Tab-separated table of C-alpha atoms and ligand atoms in Angstrom:
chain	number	residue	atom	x	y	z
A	1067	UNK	CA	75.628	99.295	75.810
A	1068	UNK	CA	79.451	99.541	76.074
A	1069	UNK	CA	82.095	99.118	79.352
A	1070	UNK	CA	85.787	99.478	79.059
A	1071	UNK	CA	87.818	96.767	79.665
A	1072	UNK	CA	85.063	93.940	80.204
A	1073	UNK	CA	85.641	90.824	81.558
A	1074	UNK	CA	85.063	87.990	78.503
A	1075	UNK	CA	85.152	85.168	81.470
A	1076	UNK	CA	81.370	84.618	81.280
A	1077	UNK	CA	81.259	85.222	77.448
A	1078	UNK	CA	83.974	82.564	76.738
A	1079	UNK	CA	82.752	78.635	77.227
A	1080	UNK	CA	86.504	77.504	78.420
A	1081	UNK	CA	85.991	79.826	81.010
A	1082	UNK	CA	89.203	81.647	80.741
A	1083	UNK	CA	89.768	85.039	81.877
A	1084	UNK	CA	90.061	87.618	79.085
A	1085	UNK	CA	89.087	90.798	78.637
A	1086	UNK	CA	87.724	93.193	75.597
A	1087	UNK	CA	88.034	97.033	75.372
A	1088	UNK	CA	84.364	97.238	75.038
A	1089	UNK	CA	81.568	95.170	75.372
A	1090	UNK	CA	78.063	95.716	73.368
A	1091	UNK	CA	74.878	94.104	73.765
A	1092	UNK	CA	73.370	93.944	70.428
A	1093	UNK	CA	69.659	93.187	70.462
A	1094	UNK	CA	68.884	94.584	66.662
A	1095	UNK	CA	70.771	94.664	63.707
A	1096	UNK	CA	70.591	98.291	64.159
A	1097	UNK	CA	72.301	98.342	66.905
A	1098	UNK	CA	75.110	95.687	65.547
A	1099	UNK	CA	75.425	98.566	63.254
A	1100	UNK	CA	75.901	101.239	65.932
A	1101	UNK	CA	78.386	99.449	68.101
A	1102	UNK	CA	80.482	98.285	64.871
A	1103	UNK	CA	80.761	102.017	63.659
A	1104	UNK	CA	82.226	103.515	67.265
A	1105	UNK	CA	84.675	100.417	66.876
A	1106	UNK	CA	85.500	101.875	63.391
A	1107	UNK	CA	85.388	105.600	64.638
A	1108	UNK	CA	87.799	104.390	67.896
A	1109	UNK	CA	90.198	102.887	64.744
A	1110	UNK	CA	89.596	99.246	67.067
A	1111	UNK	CA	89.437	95.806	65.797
A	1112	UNK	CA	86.026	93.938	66.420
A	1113	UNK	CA	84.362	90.606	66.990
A	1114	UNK	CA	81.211	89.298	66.862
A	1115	UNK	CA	80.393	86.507	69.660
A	1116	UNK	CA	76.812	84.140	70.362
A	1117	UNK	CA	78.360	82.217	73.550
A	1118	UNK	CA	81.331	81.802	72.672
A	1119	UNK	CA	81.288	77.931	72.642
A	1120	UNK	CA	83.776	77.982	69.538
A	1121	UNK	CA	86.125	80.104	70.057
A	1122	UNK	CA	89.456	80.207	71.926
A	1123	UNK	CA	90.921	83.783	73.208
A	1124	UNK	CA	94.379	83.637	72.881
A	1125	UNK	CA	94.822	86.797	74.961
A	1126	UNK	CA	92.450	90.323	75.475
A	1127	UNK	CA	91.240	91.427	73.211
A	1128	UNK	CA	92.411	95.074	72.818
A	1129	UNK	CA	89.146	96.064	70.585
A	1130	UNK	CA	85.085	95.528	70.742
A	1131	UNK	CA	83.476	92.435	71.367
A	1132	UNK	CA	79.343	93.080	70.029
A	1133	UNK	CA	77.642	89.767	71.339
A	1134	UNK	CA	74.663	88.833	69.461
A	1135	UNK	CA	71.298	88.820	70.993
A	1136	UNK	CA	68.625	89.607	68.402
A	1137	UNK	CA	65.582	87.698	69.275
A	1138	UNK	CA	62.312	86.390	67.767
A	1139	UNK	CA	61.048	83.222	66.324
A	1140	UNK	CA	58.039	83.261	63.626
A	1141	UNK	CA	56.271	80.697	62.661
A	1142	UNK	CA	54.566	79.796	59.190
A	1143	UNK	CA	52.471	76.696	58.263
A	1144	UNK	CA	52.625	75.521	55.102
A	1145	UNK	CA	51.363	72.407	53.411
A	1146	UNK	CA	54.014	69.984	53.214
A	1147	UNK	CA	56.550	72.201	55.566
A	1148	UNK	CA	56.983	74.214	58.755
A	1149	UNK	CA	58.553	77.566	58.101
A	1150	UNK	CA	60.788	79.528	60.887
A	1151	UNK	CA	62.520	82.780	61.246
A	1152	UNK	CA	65.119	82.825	64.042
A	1153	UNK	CA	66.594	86.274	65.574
A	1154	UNK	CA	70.324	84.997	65.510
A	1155	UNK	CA	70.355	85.708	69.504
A	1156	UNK	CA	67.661	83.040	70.324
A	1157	UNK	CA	69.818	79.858	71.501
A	1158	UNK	CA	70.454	76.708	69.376
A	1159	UNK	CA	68.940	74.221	72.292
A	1160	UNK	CA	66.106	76.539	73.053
A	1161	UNK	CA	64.662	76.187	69.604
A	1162	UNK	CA	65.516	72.554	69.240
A	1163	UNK	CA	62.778	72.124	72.393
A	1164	UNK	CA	59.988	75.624	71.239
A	1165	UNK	CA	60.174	73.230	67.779
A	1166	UNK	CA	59.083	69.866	69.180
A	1167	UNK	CA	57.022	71.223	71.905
A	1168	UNK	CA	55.172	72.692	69.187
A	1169	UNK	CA	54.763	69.132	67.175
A	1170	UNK	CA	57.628	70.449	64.728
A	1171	UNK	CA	60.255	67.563	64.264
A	1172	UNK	CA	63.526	67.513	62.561
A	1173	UNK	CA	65.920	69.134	65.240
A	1174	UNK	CA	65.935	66.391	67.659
A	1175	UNK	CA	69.230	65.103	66.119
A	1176	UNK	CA	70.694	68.386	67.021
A	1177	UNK	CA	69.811	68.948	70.159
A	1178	UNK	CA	72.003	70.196	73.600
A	1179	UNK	CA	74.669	71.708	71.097
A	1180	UNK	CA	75.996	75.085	72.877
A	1181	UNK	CA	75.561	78.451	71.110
A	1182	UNK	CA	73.102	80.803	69.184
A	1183	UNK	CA	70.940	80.282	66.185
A	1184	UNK	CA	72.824	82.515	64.032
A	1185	UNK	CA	76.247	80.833	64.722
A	1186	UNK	CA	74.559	77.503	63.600
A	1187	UNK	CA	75.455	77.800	59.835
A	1188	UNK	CA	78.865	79.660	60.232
A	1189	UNK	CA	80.474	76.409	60.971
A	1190	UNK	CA	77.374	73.964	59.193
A	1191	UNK	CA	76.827	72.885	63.059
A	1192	UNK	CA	76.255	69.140	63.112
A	1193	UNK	CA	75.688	65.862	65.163
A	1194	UNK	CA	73.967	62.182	65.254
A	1195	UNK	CA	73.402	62.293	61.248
A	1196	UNK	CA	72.372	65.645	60.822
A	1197	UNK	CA	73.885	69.038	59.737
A	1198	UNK	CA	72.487	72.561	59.950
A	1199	UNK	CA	72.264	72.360	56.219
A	1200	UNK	CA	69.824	69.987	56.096
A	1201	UNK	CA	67.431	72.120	58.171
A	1202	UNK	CA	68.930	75.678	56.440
A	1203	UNK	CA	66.069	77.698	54.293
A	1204	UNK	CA	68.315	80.800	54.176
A	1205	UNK	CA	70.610	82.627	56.136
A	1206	UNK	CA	70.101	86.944	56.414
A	1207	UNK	CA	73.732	88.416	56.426
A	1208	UNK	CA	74.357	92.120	57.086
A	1209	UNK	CA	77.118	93.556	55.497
A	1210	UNK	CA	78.431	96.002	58.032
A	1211	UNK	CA	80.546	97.987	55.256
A	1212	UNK	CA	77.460	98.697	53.264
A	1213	UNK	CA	74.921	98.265	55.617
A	1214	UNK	CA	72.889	96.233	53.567
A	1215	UNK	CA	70.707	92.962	54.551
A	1216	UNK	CA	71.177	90.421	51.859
A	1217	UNK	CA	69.460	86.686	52.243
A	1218	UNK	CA	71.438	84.152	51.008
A	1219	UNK	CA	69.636	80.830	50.204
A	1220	UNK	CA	70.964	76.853	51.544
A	1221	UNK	CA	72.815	76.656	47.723
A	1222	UNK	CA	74.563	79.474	48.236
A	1223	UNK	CA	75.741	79.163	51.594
A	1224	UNK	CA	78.394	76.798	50.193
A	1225	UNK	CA	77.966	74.529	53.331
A	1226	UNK	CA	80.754	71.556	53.646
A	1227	UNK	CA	82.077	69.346	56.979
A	1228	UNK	CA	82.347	72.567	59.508
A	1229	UNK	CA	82.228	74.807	56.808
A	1230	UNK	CA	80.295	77.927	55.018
A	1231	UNK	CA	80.982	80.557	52.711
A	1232	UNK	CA	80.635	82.508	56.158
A	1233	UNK	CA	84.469	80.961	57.369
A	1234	UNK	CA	85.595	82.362	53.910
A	1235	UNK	CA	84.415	85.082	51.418
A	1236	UNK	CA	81.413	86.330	54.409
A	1237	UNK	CA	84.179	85.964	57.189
A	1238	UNK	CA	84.931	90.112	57.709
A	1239	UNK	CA	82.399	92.671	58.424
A	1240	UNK	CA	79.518	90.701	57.741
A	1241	UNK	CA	76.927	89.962	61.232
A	1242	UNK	CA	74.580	87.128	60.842
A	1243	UNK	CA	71.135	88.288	61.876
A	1244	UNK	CA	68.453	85.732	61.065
A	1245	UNK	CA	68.488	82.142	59.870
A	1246	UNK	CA	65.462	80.241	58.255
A	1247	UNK	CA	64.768	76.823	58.563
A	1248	UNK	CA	62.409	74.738	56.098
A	1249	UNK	CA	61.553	71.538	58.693
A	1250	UNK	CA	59.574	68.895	56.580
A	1251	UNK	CA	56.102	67.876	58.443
A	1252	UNK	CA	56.213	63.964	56.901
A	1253	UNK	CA	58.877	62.944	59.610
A	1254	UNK	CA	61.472	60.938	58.657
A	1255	UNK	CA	63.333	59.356	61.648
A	1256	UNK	CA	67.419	59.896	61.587
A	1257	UNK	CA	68.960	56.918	63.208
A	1258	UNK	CA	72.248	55.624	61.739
A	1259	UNK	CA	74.694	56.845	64.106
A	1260	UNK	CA	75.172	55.763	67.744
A	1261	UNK	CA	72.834	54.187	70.148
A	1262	UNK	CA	70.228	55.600	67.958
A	1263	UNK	CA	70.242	52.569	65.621
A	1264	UNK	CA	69.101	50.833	69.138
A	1265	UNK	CA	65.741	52.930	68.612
A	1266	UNK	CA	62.680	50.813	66.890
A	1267	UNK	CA	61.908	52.977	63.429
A	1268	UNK	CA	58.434	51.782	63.695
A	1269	UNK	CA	58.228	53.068	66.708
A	1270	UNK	CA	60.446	55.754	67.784
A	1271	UNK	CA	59.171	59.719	67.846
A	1272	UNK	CA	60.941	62.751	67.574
A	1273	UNK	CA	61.478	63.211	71.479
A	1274	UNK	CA	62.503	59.616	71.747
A	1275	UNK	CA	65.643	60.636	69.613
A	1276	UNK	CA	65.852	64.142	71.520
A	1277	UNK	CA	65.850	61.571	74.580
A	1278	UNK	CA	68.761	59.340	73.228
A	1279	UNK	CA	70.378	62.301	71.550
A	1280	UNK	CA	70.858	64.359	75.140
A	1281	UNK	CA	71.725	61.241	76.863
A	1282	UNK	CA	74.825	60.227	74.402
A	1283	UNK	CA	76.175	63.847	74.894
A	1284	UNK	CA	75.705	63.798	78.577
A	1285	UNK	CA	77.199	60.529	78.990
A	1286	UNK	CA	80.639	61.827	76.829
A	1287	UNK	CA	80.936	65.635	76.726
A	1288	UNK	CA	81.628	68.045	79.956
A	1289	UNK	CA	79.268	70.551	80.571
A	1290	UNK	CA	80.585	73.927	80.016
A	1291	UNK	CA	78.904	75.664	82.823
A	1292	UNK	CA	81.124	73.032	85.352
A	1293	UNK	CA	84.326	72.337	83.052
A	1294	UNK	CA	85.421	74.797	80.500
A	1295	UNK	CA	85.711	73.089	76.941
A	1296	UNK	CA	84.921	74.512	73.236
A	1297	UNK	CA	83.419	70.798	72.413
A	1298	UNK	CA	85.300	69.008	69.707
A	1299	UNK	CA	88.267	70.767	69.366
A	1300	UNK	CA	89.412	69.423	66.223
A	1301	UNK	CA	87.962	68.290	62.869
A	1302	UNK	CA	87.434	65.028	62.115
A	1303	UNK	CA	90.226	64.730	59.490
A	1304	UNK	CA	89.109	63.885	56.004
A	1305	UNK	CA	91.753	62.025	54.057
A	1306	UNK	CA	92.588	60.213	50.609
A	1307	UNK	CA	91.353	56.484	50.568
A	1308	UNK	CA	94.709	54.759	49.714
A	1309	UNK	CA	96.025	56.354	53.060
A	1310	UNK	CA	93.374	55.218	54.841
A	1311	UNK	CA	93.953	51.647	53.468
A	1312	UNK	CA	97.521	51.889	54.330
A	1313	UNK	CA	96.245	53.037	58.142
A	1314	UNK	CA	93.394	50.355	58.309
A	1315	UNK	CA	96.181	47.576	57.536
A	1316	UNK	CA	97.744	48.778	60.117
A	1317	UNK	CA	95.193	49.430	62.586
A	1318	UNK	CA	92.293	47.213	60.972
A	1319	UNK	CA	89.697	48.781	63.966
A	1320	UNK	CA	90.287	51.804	62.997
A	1321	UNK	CA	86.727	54.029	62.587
A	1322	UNK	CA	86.292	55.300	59.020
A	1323	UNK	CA	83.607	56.669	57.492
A	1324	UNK	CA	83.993	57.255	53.292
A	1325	UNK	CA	82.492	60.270	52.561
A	1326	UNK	CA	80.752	61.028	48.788
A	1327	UNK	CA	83.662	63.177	47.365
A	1328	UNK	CA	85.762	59.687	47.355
A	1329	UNK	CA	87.621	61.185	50.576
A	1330	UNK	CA	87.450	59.241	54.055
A	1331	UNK	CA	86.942	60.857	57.397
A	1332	UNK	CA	88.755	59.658	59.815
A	1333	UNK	CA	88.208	59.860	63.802
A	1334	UNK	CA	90.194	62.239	65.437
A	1335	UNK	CA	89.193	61.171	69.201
A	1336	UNK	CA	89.956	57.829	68.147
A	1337	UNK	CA	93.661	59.146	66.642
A	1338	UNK	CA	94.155	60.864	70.349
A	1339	UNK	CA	92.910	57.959	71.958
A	1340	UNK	CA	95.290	55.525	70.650
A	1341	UNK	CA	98.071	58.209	71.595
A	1342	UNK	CA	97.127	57.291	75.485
A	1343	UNK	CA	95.665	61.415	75.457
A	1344	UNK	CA	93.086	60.512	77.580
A	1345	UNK	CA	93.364	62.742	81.079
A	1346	UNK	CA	96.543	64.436	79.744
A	1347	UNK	CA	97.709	67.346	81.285
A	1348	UNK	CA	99.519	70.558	80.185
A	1349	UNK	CA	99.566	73.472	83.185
A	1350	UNK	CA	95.547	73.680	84.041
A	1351	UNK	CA	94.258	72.369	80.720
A	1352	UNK	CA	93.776	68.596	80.259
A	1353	UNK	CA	92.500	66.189	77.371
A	1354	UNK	CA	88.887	64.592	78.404
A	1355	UNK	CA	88.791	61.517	80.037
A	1356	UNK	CA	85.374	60.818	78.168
A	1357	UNK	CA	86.132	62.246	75.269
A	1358	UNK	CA	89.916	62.544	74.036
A	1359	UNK	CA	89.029	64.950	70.955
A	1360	UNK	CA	87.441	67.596	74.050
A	1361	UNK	CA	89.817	69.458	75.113
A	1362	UNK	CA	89.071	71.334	79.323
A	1363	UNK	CA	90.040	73.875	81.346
A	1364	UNK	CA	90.484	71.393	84.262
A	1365	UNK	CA	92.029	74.384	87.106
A	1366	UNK	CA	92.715	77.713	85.884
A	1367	UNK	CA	94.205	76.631	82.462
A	1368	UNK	CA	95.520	80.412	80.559
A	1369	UNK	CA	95.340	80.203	76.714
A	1370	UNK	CA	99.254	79.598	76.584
A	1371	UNK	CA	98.231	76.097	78.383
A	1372	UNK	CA	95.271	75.281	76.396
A	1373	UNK	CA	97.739	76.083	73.092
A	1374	UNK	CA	100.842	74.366	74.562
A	1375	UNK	CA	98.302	70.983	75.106
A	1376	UNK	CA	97.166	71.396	71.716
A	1377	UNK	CA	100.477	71.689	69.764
A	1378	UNK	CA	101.794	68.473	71.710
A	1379	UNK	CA	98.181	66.178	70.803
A	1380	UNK	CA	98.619	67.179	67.380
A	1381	UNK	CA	102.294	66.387	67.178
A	1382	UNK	CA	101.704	62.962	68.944
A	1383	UNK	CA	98.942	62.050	66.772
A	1384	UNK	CA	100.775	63.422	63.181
A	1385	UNK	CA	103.829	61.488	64.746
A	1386	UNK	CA	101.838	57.991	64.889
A	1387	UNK	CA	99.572	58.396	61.965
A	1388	UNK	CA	101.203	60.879	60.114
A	1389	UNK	CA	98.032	62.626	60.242
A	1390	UNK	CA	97.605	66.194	60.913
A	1391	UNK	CA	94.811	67.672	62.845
A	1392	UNK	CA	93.145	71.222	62.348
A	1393	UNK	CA	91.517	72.537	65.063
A	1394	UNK	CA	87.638	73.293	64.718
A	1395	UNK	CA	87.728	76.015	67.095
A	1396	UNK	CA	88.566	79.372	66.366
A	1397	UNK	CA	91.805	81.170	67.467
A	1398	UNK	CA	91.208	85.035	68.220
A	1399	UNK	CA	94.223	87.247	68.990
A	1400	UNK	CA	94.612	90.481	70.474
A	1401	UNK	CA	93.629	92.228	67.235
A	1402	UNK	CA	91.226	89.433	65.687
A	1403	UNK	CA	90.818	86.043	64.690
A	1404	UNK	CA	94.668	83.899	63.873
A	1405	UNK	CA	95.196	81.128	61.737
A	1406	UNK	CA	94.760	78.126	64.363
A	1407	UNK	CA	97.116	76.085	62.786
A	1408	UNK	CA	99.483	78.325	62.427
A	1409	UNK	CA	99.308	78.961	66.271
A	1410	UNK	CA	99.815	75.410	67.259
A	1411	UNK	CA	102.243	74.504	64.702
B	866	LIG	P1	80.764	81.702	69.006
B	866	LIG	O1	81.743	80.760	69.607
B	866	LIG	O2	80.344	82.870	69.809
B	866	LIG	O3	81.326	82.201	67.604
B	866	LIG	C1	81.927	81.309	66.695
B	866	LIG	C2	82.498	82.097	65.506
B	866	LIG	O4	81.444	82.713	64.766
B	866	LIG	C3	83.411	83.251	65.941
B	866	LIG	O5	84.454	83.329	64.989
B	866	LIG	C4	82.510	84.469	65.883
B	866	LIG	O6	83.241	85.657	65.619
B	866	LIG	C5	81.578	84.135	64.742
B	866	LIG	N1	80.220	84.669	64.947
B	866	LIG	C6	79.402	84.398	65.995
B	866	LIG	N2	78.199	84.962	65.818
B	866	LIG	C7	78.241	85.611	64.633
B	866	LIG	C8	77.279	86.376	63.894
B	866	LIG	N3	76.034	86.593	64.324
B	866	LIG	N4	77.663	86.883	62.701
B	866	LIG	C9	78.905	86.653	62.221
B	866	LIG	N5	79.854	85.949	62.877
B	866	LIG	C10	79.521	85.438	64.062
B	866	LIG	N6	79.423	72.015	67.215
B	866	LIG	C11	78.887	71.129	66.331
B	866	LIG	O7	78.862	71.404	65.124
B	866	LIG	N7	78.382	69.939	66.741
B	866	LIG	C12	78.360	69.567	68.030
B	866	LIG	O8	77.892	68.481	68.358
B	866	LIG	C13	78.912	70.469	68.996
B	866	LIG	N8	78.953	70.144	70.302
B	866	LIG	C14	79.498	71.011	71.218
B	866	LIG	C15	79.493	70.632	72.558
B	866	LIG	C16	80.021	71.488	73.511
B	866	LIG	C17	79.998	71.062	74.960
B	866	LIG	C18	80.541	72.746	73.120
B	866	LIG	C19	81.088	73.685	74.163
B	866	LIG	C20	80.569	73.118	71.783
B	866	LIG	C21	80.038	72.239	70.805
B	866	LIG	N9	80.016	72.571	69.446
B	866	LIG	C22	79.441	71.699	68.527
B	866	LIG	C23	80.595	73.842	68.957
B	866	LIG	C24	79.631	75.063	69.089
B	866	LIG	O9	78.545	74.741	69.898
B	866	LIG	C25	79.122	75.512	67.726
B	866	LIG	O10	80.190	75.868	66.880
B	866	LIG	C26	78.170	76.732	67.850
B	866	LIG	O11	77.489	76.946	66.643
B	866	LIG	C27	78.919	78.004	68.273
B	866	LIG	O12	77.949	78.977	68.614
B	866	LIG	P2	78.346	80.275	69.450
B	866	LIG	O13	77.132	81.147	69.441
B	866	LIG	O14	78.859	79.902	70.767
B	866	LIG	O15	79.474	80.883	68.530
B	867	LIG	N1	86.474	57.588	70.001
B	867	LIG	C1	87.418	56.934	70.745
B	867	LIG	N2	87.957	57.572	71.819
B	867	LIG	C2	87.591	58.822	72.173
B	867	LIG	C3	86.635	59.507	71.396
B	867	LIG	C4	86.083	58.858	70.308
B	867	LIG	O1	87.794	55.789	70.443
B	867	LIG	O2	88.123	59.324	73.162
B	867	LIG	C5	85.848	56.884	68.859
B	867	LIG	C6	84.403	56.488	69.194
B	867	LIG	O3	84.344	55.244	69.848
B	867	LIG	C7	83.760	56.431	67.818
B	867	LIG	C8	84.505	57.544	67.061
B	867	LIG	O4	85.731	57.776	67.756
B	867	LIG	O5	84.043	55.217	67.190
B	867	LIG	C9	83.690	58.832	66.937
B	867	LIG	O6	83.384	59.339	68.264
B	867	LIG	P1	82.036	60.139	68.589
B	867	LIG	O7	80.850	59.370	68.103
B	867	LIG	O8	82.083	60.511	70.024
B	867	LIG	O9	82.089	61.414	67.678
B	867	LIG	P2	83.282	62.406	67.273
B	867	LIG	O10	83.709	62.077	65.887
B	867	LIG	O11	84.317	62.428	68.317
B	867	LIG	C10	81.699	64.141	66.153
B	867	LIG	C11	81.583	65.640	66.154
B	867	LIG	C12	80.802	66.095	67.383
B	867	LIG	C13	79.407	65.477	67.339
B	867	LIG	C14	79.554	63.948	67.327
B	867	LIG	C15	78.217	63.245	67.180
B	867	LIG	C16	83.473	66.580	64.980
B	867	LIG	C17	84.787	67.261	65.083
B	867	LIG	N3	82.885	66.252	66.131
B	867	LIG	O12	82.503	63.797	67.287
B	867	LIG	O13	80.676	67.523	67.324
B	867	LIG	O14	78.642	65.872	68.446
B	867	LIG	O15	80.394	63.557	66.216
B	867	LIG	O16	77.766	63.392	65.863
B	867	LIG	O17	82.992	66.350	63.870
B	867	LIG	C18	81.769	69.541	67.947
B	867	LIG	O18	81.841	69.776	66.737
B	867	LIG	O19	82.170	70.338	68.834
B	867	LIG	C19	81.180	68.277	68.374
B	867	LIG	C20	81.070	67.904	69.656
C-alpha cells in the first residue's frame, strides 16, 4: 500500500511532524521486495522503519518509507531449550509477555522497550543485565539487491554495546525479516543491576523481575505515546581506564562500570547530570527531568530544536569531562540516514 506525501507523525516516537513521499505497509518479505523495487524504479531513496523509537528525522523524507509488519511467532520445544521464530513486525514488549505467559522465561529483563522484533538485534537492544544477544539464535536478513534470504547465526551477527554487523557491512539494502531466539528452560534469575538486586534469588520468578523491570522504567523514562523521546539518546561512552582514573580522582562518585575488553563505560546521564541538563530547554525540545540522557519533545520541538539541544549537551559535557558523546539514535536526512555526529558537531 503506498500514499504520496504521508505524514511520518505517528510513525516517528518524538512525535515530530515529517513526511515521506510514500508510505508502504509491508506485511511479507515479498512485499518488502515490491515496495523497495518501485522506490528503485521511481530512482527514490528508501528506509525501512518498526516504530520508529530510534530514529530522529531530520527533515521529510523526499523518498519511501516501507514500515515493517511481518507477523508470526512459532514455537518449538526442545529438551533443554525453548525455540522461537519471530515475524520482524510482531512488537518487542508483546513477545516479552506471549513468552512468560506461556511459562517461557528469559525476556523479563527486557521488557517495556519500544519497537519491533526485528529491530531488536540491529542495535543489540539491551537493559537490566541483559542484551538481545544473549537471547539471539539467528537473525534472517533479506538482501534486497539479490533478493535472497540468508540466516545469519548469534557469532556472526558481530553483536557489541549498541552494535551489529547490521549498523555496518548489513546497513544498505538489506530488510530484517525474522529473528530466532534460543531461551534456556533451567531459569537463571538476572539481578545485578538496579533495584533488582533488592529481589530474593531464592525466591524471585520471572514475572517478579518483569514486575521490577516495568516499574524502574516507568518510574524514569517518559512514555512516548504522552512525551515524544527516542529513549537514551546517547551511548553510554566507553573509555580507556587511565582516563577514567584521572575522572574518578576528580569526581570519586562517579558511576563506572569496567567492561571485559579492559575499556570502562562510563554514564552518560550521569555526565549530563552533573552539567545541571536536567529540564533544559532548547525551542520545544527539553532534557528529561527523570532522566538527563532522554532527550523530549516537550511542545512542538522541530528537528532543528531537538539537534540544536543536542549539539549544546554534548559540548557542555565534552567541555567538563572532556568526554565526547555519540548519539545512539539514528539521524535520517532528506535522502537517508546522516552521520549523527557529524550533525551535532
Ligand atoms: P526503528 O526506530 O524503526 O529503526 C531503527 C533503525 O533500524 C533505523 O535505522 C531503521 O532504518 C532500521 N530498521 C528498522 N527495521 C528494520 C528492518 N526490519 N530491517 C533493516 N533495518 C531496519 N533501546 C535499548 O537498547 N534499550 C532500552 O532500554 C531502550 N529503551 C527505550 C525506551 C524508550 C522510551 C524509547 C522510545 C526507546 C528505547 N530504546 C531502547 C530504543 C529502541 O526502543 C530500540 O532501538 C528498538 O529496537 C528500536 O525499534 P524500532 O522498531 O522502533 O526501530
Ligand atoms: N544517572 C544520573 N542522572 C541521570 C541519569 C542517570 O545520575 O539523570 C546515573 C544513575 O543514577 C546511575 C547511572 O547514571 O548511576 C546509570 O543510569 P540508568 O541506570 O538509568 O541507566 P542508563 O545508563 O542511563 C542504560 C541504557 C538504557 C537502559 C538502562 C537500563 C544506554 C545508552 N542506555 O541507561 O537503554 O534501559 O541502562 O539497563 O546504554 C536506550 O538505549 O534507549 C535505553 C533506555
Amino acid at each position: 500500500m503506498s500514499s504520496p506525501h504521508t505524514s511520518l507523525k505517528s510513525f516517528n516516537t518524538l512525535g515530530l511532524e515529517i513526511s515521506a513521499q510514500a508510505l508502504y505497509i509491508a506485511d511479507t518479505p515479498e512485499a518488502i521486495i515490491t515496495a523497495w523495487q518501485a522506490t528503485q524504479q521511481a530512482n527514490l531513496p528508501f528506509i525501512i522503519l518498526g516504530e520508529g523509537s530510534n530514529v530522529l528525522f531530520l527533515e521529510d523524507f523526499t523518498g519511501g518509507v516501507i514500515v515493517n509488519a511481518i507477523k508470526g511467532i512459532t514455537l518449538e520445544e526442545q529438551d533443554e531449550a525453548w525455540q522461537l521464530h519471530v515475524g520482524a513486525g510482531e512488537n518487542w514488549h508483546e513477545l516479552v509477555e506471549y513468552t512468560l505467559k506461556k511459562g517461557i522465561t528469559g525476556l523479563e529483563n527486557l521488557a517495556l522497550i519500544p519497537g519491533m522484533s526485528g529491530s531488536a538485534p540491529i542495535q543489540n537492544i539491551g537493559a537490566y543485565g541483559i542484551e538481545f544477544k544473549d537471547v539471539c539464535h539467528y537473525v534472517d536478513v533479506l538482501n534486497l539487491s539479490t533478493q535472497k534470504r540468508v540466516r545469519l547465526y548469534r557469532e556472526e551477527c558481530k553483536f557489541g554495546y549498541r552494535d551489529s554487523i547490521f549498523k555496518h557491512e548489513m546497513k544498505d539494502n538489506y530488510a530484517i525479516v525474522a529473528i530466532g531466539l534460543r531461551l534456556a528452560k533451567q531459569w537463571k534469575p538476572v539481578l545485578n543491576y538496579g533495584d533488582l538486586a533488592k529481589l530474593n534469588p531464592a525466591t524471585v520468578c520471572a514475572w517478579d523481575v518483569f514486575n521490577a523491570v516495568c516499574h524502574m522504567r516507568q518510574s524514569k523514562l517518559p512514555d512516548p505515546r504522552v512525551t515524544g523521546n527516542v529513549g537514551s539518546f546517547f551511548k553510554n561512552p566507553l573509555i580507556a581506564q587511565d582516563l577514567a582514573e584521572i575522572l574518578l580522582k576528580q569526581w570519586p562518585n562517579m558511576p563506572c562500570y569496567p567492561q571485559a575488553n579492559g575499556e570502562v563505560k562510563l554514564a552518560a546521564g550521569w555526565l549530563i547530570d552533573q552539567c545541571n541538563l536536567k529540564g533544559y530547554q532548547v525551542g520545544g525540545a527539553a532534557v528529561h527531568r527523570q532522566q538527563a540522557l532522554v532527550l523530549i519533545n516537550e511542545n512542538h520541538a522541530t528537528p532543528q530544536d531537538i539537534v540544536a539541544l543536542a549539539h549544546q549537551v554534548r559540548n557542555y559535557v565534552g567541555d567538563k569531562f572532556n568526554v565526547w558523546l555519540e548519539p545512539e539514535v539514528r539521524f535520517i536526512g532528506g535522502q537517508g540516514e546522516r552521520d549523527a555526529v557529524e550533525v551535532i558537531s
